[in-house]
PDB file of C-alpha atoms and ligand atoms in Angstrom:
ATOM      1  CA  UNK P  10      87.226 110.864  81.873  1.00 83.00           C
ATOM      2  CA  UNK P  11      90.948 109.613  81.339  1.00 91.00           C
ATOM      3  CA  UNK P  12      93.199 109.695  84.477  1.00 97.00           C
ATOM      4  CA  UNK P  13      96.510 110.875  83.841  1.00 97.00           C
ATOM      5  CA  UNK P  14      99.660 109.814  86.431  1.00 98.00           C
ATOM      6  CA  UNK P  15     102.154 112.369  86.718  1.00 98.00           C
ATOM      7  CA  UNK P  16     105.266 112.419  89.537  1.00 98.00           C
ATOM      8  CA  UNK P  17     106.011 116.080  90.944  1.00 97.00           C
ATOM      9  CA  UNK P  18     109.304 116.214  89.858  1.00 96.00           C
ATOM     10  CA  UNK P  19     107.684 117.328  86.884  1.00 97.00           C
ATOM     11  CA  UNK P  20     104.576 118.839  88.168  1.00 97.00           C
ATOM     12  CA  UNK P  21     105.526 120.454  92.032  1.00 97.00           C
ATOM     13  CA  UNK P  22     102.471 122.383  91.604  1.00 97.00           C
ATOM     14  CA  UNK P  23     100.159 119.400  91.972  1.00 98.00           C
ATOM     15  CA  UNK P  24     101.697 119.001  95.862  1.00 98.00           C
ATOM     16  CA  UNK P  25      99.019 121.329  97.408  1.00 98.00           C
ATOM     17  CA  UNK P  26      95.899 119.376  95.732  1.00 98.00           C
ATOM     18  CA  UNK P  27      97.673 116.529  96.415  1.00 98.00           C
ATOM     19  CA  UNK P  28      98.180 116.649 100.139  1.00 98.00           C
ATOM     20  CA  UNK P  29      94.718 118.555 100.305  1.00 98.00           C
ATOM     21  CA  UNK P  30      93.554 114.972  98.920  1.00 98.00           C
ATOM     22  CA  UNK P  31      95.324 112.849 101.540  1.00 98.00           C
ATOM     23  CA  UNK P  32      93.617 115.257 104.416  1.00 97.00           C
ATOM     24  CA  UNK P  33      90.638 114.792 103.325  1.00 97.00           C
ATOM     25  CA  UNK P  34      90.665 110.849 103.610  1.00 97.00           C
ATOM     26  CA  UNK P  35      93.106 110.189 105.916  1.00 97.00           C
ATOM     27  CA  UNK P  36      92.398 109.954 110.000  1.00 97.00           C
ATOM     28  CA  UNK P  37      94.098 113.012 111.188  1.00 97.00           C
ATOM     29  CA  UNK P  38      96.617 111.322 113.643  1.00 98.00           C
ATOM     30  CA  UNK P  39      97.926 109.042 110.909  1.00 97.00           C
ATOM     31  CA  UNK P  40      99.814 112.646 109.717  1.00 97.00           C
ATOM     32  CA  UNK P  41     100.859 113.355 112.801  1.00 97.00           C
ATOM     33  CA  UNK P  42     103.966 110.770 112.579  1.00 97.00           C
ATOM     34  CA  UNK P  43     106.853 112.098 114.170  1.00 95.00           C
ATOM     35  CA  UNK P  44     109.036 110.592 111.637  1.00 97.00           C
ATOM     36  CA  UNK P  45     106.687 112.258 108.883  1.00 97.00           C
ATOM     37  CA  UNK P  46     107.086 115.243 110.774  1.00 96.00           C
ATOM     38  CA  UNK P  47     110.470 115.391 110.165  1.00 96.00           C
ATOM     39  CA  UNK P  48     111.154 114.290 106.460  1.00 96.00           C
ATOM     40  CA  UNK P  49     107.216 113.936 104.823  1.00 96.00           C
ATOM     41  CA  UNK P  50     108.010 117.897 102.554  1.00 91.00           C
ATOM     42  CA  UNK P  51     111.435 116.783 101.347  1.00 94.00           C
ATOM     43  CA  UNK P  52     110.187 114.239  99.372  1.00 95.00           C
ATOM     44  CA  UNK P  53     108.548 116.737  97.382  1.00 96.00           C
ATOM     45  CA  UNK P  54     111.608 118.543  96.897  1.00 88.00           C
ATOM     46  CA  UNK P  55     114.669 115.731  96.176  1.00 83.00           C
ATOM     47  CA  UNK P  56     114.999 113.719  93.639  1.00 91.00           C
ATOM     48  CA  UNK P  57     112.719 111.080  95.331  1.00 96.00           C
ATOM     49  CA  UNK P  58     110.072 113.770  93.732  1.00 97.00           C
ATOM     50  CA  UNK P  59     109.858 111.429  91.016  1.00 97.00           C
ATOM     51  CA  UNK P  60     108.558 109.067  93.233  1.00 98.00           C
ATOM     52  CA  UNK P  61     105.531 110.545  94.414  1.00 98.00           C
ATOM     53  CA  UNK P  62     102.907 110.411  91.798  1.00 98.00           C
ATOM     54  CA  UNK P  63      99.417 112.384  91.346  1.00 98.00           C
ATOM     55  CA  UNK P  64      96.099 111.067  89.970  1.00 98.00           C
ATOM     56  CA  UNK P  65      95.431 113.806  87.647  1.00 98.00           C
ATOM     57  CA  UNK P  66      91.315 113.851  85.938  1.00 98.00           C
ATOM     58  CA  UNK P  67      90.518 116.540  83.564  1.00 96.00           C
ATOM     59  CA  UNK P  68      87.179 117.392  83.129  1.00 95.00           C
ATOM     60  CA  UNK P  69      86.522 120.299  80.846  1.00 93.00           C
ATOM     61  CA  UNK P  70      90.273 121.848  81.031  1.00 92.00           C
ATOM     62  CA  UNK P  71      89.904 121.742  84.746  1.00 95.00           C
ATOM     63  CA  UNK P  72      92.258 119.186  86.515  1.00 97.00           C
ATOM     64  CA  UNK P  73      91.425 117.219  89.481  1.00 98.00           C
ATOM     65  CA  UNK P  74      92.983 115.419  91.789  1.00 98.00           C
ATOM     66  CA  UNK P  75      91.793 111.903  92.588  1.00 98.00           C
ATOM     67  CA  UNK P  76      94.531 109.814  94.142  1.00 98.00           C
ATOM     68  CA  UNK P  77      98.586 110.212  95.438  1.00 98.00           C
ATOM     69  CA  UNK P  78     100.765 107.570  95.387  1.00 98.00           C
ATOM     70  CA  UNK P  79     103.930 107.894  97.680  1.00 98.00           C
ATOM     71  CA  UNK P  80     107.178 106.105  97.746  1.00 98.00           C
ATOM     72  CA  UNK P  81     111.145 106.001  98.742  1.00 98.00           C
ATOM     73  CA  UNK P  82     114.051 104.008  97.921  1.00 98.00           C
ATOM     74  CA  UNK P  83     116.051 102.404 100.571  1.00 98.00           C
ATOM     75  CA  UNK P  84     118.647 100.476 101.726  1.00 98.00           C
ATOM     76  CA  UNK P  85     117.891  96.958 102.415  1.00 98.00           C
ATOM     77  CA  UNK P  86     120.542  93.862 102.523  1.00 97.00           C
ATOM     78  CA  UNK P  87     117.089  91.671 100.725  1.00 96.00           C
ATOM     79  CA  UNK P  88     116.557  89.407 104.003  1.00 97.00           C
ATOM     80  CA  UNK P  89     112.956  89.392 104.389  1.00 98.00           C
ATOM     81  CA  UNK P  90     113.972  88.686 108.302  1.00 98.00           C
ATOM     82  CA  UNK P  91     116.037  92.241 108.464  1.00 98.00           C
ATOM     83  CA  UNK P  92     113.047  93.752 106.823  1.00 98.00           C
ATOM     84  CA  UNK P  93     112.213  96.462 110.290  1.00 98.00           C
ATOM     85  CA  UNK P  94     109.799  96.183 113.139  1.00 98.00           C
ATOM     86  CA  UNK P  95     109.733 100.254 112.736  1.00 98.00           C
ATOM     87  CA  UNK P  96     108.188  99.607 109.025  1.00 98.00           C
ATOM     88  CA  UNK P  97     106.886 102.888 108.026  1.00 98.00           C
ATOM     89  CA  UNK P  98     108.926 105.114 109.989  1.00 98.00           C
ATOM     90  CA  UNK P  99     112.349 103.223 109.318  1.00 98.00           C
ATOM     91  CA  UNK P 100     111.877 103.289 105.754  1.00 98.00           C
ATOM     92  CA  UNK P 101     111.420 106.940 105.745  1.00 98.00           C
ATOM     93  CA  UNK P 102     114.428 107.711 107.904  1.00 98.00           C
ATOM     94  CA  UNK P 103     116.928 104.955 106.277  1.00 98.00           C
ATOM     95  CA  UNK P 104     115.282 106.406 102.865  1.00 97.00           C
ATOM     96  CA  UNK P 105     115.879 110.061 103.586  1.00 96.00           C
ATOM     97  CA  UNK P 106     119.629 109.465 105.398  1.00 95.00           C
ATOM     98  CA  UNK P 107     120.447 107.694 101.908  1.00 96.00           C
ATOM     99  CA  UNK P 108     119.715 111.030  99.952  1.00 94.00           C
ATOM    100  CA  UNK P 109     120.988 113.273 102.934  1.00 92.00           C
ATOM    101  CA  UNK P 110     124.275 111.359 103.795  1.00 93.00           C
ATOM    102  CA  UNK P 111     125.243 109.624 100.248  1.00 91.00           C
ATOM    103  CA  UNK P 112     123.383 106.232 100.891  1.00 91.00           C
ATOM    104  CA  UNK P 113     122.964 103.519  98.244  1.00 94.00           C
ATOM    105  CA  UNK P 114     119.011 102.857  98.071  1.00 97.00           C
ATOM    106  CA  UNK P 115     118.646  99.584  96.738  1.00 97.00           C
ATOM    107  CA  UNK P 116     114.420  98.404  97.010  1.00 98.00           C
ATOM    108  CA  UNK P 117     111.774 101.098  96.800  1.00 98.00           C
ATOM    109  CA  UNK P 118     109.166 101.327  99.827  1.00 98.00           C
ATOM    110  CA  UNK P 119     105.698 102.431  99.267  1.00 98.00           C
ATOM    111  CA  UNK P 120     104.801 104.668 101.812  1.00 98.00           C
ATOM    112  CA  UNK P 121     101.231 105.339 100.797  1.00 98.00           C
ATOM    113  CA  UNK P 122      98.420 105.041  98.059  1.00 98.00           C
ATOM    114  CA  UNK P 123      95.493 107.199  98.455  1.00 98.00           C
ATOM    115  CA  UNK P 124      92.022 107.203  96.015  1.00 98.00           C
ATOM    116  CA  UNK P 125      89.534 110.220  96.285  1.00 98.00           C
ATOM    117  CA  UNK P 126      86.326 108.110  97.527  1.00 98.00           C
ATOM    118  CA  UNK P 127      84.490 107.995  94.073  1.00 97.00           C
ATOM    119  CA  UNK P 128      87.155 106.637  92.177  1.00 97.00           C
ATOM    120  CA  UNK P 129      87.782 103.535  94.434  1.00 97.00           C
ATOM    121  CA  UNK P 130      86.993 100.194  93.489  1.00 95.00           C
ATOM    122  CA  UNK P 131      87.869 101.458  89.699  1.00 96.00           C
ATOM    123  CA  UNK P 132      91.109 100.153  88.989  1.00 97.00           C
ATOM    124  CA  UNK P 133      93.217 103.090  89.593  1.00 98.00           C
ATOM    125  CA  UNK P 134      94.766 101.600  92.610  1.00 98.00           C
ATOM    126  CA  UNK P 135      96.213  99.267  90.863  1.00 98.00           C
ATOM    127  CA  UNK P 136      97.332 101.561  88.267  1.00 98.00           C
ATOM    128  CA  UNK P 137      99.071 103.498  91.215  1.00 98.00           C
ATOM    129  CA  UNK P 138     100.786 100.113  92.511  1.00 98.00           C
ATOM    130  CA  UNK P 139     102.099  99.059  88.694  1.00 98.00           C
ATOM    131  CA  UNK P 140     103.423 102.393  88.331  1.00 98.00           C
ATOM    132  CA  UNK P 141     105.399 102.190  91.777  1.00 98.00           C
ATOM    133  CA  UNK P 142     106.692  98.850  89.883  1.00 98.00           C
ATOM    134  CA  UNK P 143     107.867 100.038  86.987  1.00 97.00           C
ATOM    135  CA  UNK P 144     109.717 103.104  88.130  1.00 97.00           C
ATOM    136  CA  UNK P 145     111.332 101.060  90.581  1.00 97.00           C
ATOM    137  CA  UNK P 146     112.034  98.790  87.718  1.00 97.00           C
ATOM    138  CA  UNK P 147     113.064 101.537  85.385  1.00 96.00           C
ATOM    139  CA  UNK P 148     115.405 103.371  88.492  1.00 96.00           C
ATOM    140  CA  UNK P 149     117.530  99.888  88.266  1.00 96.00           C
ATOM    141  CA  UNK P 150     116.160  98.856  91.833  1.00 97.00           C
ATOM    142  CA  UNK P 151     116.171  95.428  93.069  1.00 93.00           C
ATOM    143  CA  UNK P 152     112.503  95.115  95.083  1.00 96.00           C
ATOM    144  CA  UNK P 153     109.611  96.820  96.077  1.00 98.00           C
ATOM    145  CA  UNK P 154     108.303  96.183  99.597  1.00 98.00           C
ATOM    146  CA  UNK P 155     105.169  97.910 101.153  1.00 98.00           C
ATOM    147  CA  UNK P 156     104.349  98.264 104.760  1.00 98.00           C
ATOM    148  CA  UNK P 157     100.781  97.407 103.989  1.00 98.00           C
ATOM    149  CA  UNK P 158      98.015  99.617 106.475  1.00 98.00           C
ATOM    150  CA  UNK P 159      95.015  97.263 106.008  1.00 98.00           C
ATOM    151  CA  UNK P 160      91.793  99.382 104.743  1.00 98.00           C
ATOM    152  CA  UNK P 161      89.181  97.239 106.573  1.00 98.00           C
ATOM    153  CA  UNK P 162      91.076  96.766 110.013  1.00 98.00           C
ATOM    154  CA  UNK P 163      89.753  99.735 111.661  1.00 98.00           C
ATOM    155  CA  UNK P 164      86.397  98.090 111.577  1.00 98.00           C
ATOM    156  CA  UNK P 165      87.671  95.409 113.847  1.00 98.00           C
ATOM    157  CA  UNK P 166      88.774  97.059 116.602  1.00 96.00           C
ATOM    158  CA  UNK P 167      88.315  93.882 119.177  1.00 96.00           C
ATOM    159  CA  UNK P 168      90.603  91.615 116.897  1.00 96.00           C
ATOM    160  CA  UNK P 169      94.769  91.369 117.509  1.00 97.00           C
ATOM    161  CA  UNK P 170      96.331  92.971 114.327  1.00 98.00           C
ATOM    162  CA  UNK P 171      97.899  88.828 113.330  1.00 98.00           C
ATOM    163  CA  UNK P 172      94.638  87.775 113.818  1.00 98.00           C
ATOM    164  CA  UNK P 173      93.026  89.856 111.501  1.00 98.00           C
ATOM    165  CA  UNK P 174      95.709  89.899 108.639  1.00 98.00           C
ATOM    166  CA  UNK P 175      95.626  86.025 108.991  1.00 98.00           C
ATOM    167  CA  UNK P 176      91.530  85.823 107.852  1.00 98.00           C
ATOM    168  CA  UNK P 177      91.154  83.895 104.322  1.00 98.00           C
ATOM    169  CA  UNK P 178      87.716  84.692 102.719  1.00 97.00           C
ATOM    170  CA  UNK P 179      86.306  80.979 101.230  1.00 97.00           C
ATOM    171  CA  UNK P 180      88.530  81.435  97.912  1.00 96.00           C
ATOM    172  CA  UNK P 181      91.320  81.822 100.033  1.00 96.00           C
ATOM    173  CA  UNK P 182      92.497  85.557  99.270  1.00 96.00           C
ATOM    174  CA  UNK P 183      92.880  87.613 101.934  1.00 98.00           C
ATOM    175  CA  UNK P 184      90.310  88.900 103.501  1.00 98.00           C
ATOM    176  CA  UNK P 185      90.994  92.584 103.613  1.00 98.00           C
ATOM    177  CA  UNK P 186      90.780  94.106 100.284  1.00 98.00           C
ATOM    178  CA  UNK P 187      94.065  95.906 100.165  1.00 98.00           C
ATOM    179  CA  UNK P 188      96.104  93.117 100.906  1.00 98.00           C
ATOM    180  CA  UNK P 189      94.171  91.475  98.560  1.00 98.00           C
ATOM    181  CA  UNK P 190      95.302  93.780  95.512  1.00 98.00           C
ATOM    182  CA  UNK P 191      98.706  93.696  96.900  1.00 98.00           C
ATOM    183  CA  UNK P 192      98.724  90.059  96.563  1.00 98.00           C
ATOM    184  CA  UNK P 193      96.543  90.342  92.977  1.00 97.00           C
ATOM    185  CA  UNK P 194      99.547  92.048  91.935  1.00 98.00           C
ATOM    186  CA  UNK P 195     102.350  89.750  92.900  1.00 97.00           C
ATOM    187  CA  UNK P 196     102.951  90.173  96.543  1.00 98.00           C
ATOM    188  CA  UNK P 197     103.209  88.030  99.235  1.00 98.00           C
ATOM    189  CA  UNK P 198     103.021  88.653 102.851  1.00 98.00           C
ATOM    190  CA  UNK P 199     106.562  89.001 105.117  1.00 98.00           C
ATOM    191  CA  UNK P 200     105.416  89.626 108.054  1.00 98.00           C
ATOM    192  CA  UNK P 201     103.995  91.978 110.804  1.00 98.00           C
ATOM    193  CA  UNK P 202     105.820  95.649 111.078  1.00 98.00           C
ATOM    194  CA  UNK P 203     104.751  95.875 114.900  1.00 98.00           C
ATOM    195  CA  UNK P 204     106.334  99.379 115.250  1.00 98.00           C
ATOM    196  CA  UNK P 205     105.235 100.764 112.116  1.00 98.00           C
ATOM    197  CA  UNK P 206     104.249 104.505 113.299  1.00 98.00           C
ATOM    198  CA  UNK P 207     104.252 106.336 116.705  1.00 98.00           C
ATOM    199  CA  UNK P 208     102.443 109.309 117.264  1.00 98.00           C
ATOM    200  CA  UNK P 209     102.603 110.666 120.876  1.00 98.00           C
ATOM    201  CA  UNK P 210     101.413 114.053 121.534  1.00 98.00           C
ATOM    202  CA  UNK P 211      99.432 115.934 124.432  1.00 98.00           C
ATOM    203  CA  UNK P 212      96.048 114.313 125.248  1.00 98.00           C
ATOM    204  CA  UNK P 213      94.518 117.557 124.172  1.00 98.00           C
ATOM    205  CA  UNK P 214      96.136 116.968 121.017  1.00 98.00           C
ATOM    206  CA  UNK P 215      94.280 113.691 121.092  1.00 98.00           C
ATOM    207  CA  UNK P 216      91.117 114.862 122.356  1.00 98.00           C
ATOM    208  CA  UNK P 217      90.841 117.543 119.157  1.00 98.00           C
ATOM    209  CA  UNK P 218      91.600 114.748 116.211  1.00 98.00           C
ATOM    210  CA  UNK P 219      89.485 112.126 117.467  1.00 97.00           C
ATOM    211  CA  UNK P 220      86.464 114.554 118.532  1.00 97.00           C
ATOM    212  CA  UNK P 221      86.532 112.532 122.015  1.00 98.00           C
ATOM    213  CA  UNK P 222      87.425 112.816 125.743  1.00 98.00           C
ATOM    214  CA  UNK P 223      89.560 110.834 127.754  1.00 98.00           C
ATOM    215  CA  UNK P 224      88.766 110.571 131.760  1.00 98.00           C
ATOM    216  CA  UNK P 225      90.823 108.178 132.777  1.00 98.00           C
ATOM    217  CA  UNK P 226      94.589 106.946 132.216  1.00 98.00           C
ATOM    218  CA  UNK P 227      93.964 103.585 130.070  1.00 98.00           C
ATOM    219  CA  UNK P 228      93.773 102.196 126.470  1.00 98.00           C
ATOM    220  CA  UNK P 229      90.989 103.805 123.979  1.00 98.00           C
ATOM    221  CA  UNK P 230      89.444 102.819 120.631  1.00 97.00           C
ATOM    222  CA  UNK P 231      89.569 105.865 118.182  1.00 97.00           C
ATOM    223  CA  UNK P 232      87.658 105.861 114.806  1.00 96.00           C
ATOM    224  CA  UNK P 233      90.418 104.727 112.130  1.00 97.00           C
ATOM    225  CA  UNK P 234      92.708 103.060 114.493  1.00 98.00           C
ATOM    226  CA  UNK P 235      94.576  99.722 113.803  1.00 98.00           C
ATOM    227  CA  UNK P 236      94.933  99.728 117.564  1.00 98.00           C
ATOM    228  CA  UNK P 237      94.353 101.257 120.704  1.00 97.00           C
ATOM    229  CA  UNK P 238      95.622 104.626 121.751  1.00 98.00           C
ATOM    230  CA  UNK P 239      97.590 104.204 125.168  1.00 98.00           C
ATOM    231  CA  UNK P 240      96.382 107.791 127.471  1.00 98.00           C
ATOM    232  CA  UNK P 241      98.295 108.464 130.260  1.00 98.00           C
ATOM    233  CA  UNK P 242      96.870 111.723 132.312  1.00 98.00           C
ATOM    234  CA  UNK P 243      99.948 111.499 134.651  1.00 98.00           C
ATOM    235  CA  UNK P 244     102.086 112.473 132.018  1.00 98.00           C
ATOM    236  CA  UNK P 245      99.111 114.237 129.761  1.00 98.00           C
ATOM    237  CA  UNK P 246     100.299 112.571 126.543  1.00 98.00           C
ATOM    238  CA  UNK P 247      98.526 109.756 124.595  1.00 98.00           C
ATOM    239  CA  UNK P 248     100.587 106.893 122.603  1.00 98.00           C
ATOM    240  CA  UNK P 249      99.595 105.269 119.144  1.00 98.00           C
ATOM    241  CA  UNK P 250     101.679 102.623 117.634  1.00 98.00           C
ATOM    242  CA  UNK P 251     100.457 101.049 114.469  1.00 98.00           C
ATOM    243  CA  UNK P 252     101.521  97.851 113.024  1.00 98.00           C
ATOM    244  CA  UNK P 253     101.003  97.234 109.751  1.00 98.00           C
ATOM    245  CA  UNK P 254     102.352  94.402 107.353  1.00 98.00           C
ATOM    246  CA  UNK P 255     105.068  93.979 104.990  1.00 98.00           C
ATOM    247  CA  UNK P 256     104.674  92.814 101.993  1.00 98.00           C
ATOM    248  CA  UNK P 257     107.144  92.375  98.995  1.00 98.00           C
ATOM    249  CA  UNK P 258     107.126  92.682  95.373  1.00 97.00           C
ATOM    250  CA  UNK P 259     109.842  90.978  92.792  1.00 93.00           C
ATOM    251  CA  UNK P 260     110.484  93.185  90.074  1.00 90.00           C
TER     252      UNK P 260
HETATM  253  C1  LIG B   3      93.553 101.933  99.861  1.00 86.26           C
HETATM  254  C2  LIG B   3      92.834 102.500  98.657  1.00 86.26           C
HETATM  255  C3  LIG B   3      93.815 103.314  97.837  1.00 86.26           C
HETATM  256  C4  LIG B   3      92.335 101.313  97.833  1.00 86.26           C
HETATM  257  O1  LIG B   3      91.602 101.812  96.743  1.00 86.26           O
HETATM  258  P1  LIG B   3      90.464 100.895  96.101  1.00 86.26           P
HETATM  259  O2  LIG B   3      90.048 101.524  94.840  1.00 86.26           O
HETATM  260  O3  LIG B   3      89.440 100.627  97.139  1.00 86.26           O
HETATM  261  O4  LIG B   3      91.295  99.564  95.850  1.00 86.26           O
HETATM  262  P2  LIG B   3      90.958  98.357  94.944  1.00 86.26           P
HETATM  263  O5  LIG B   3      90.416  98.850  93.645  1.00 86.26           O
HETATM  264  O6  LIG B   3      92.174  97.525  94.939  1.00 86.26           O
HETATM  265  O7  LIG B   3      89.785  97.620  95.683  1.00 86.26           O
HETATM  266  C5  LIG B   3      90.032  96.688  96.667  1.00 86.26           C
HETATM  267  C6  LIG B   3      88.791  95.852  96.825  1.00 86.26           C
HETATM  268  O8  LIG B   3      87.687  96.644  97.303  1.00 86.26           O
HETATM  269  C7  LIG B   3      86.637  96.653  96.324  1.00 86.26           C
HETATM  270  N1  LIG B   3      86.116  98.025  96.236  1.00 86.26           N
HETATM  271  C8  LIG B   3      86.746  99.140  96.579  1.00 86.26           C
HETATM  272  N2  LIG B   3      85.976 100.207  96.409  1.00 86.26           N
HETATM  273  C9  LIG B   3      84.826  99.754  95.950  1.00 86.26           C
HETATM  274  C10 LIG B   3      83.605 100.391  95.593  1.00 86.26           C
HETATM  275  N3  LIG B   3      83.450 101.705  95.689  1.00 86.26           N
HETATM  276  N4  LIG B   3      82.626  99.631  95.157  1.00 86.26           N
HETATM  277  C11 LIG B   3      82.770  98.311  95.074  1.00 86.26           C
HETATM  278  N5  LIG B   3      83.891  97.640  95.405  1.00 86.26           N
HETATM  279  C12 LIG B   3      84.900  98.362  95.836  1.00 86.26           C
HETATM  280  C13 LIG B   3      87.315  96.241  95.047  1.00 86.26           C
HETATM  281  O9  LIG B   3      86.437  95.627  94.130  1.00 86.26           O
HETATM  282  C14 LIG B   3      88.312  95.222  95.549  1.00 86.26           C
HETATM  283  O10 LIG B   3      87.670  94.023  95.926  1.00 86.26           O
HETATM  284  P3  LIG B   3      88.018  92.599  95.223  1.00 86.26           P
HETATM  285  O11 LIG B   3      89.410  92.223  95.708  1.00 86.26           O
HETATM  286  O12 LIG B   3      86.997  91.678  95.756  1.00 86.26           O
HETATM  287  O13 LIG B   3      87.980  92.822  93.758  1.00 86.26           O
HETATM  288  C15 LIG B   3      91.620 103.374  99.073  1.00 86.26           C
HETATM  289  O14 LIG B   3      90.750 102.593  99.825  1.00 86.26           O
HETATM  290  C16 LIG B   3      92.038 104.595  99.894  1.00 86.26           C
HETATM  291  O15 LIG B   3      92.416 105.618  99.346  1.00 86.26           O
HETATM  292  N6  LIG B   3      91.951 104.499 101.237  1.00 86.26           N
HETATM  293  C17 LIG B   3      92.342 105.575 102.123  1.00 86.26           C
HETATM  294  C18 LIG B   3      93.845 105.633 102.254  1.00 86.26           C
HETATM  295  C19 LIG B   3      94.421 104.298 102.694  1.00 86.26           C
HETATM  296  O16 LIG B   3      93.989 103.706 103.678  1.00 86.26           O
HETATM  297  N7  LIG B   3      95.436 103.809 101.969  1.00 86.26           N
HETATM  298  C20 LIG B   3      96.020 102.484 102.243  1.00 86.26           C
HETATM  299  C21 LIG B   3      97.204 102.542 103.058  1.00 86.26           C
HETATM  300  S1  LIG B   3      98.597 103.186 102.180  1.00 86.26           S
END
């Protein structure tokens, strides 16, 4: 069946499949970014509505939706050096004080690209990454950049984030699969966002998304984690920062 990319500025509706989507897939901490926390709805709402774009399958009149592509202009001066340690969350901040305070967003930022389970490996990824080119094109912007969270990176828990981004496979693309389509598709590698996301809550905050217990004040692996989660039961809150990569796109 033909899938069908549509942005909710012109289809709001689609937000609640959309998001029911991304919580279905996504590692519940990841969506407990305090930066998210803070600005994630309004991009549903602004302008920047146009920006977010739904995977839309239609299978006898009934639609379905099987991926959500998310994204934000910013402000950036183009120095690949100045691009932030904070990657995710600073995009999303400098992006939303832009529309809030009367910025000029220059570069769009992905901020995430999600594919219902059965359609991966089917090309519609890509689709969702051209179509983040060309409206960033079409919105006269001058880049894209993408603070890339590598799919396979979880599964390497014992391996420093560098490390693992730096791994060629014997044809010498990367070896993790998304930055491999991100480099398919023009980009090339910055360098490491070490700050990306924070999420610090209450260890029983912890203990309930990850299913596990923590005994002892010290440094955990959690399913879906790009690194360890810090606990402290002194203070009873847990830490996760997440580094991920940037990566940048000429239009
Ligand atoms: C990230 C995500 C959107 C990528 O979707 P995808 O369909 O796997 O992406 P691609 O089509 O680019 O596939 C990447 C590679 O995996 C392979 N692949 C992916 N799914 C496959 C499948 N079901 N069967 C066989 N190969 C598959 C592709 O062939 C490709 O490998 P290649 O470079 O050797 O050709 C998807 O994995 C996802 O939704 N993950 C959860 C959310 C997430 O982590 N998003 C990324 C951070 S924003």
């Amino acid at each position: 069946m033909p899938v069908h990319l549509i942005d909710l500025q012109k289809r709001p509706d689609l937000a609640g499949p959309a998001d029911a989507l991304v919580a279905s897939v996504w590692p519940i901490f990841v969506l407990k970014d305090q930066v998210a926390g803070r600005y994630w709805h309004q991009l549903y709402s602004m302008p920047v509505a146009a920006f977010q774009t739904v995977a839309v399958e239609t299978i006898d009149t009934v639609e379905h939706v099987v991926g959500f592509a998310n994204a934000i202009p910013f402000a950036w001066d183009g120095l690949e050096t100045s691009l932030p340690d904070e990657g995710w969350d600073a995009v999303l901040r400098n992006g939303m004080e832009c529309l809030l305070k009367g910025g000029r967003a220059n570069t769009l930022s992905a901020l995430s690209i999600t594919v219902r389970p059965d359609k991966r490996g089917s090309g519609l990824a890509e689709r969702q990454i051209e179509a983040m080119k060309a409206s960033a094109a079409a919105a006269g912007l001058n880049a894209m950049v993408a603070p890339v969270r590598p799919t396979r990176k979880a599964h390497y828990p014992l391996q420093p984030f560098e490390e693992y981004c730096s791994w060629r496979r014997p044809d010498g693309l990367p070896f993790d699969p998304w930055i491999r389509t991100h480099q398919r598709l023009g980009a090339h590698i910055v360098k490491i966002a070490p700050r990306s996301m924070v999420i610090e809550a209450p260890v029983e905050a912890w203990e309930s998304w990850t299913g596990m217990t923590f005994p002892a004040t010290g440094r955990y692996w959690v399913s879906g984690a790009l690194a360890p989660i810090e606990i402290d039961l002194d203070t009873g809150r847990g830490l996760y920062v997440e580094p991920n990569l940037w990566m940048r796109y000429f239009l």
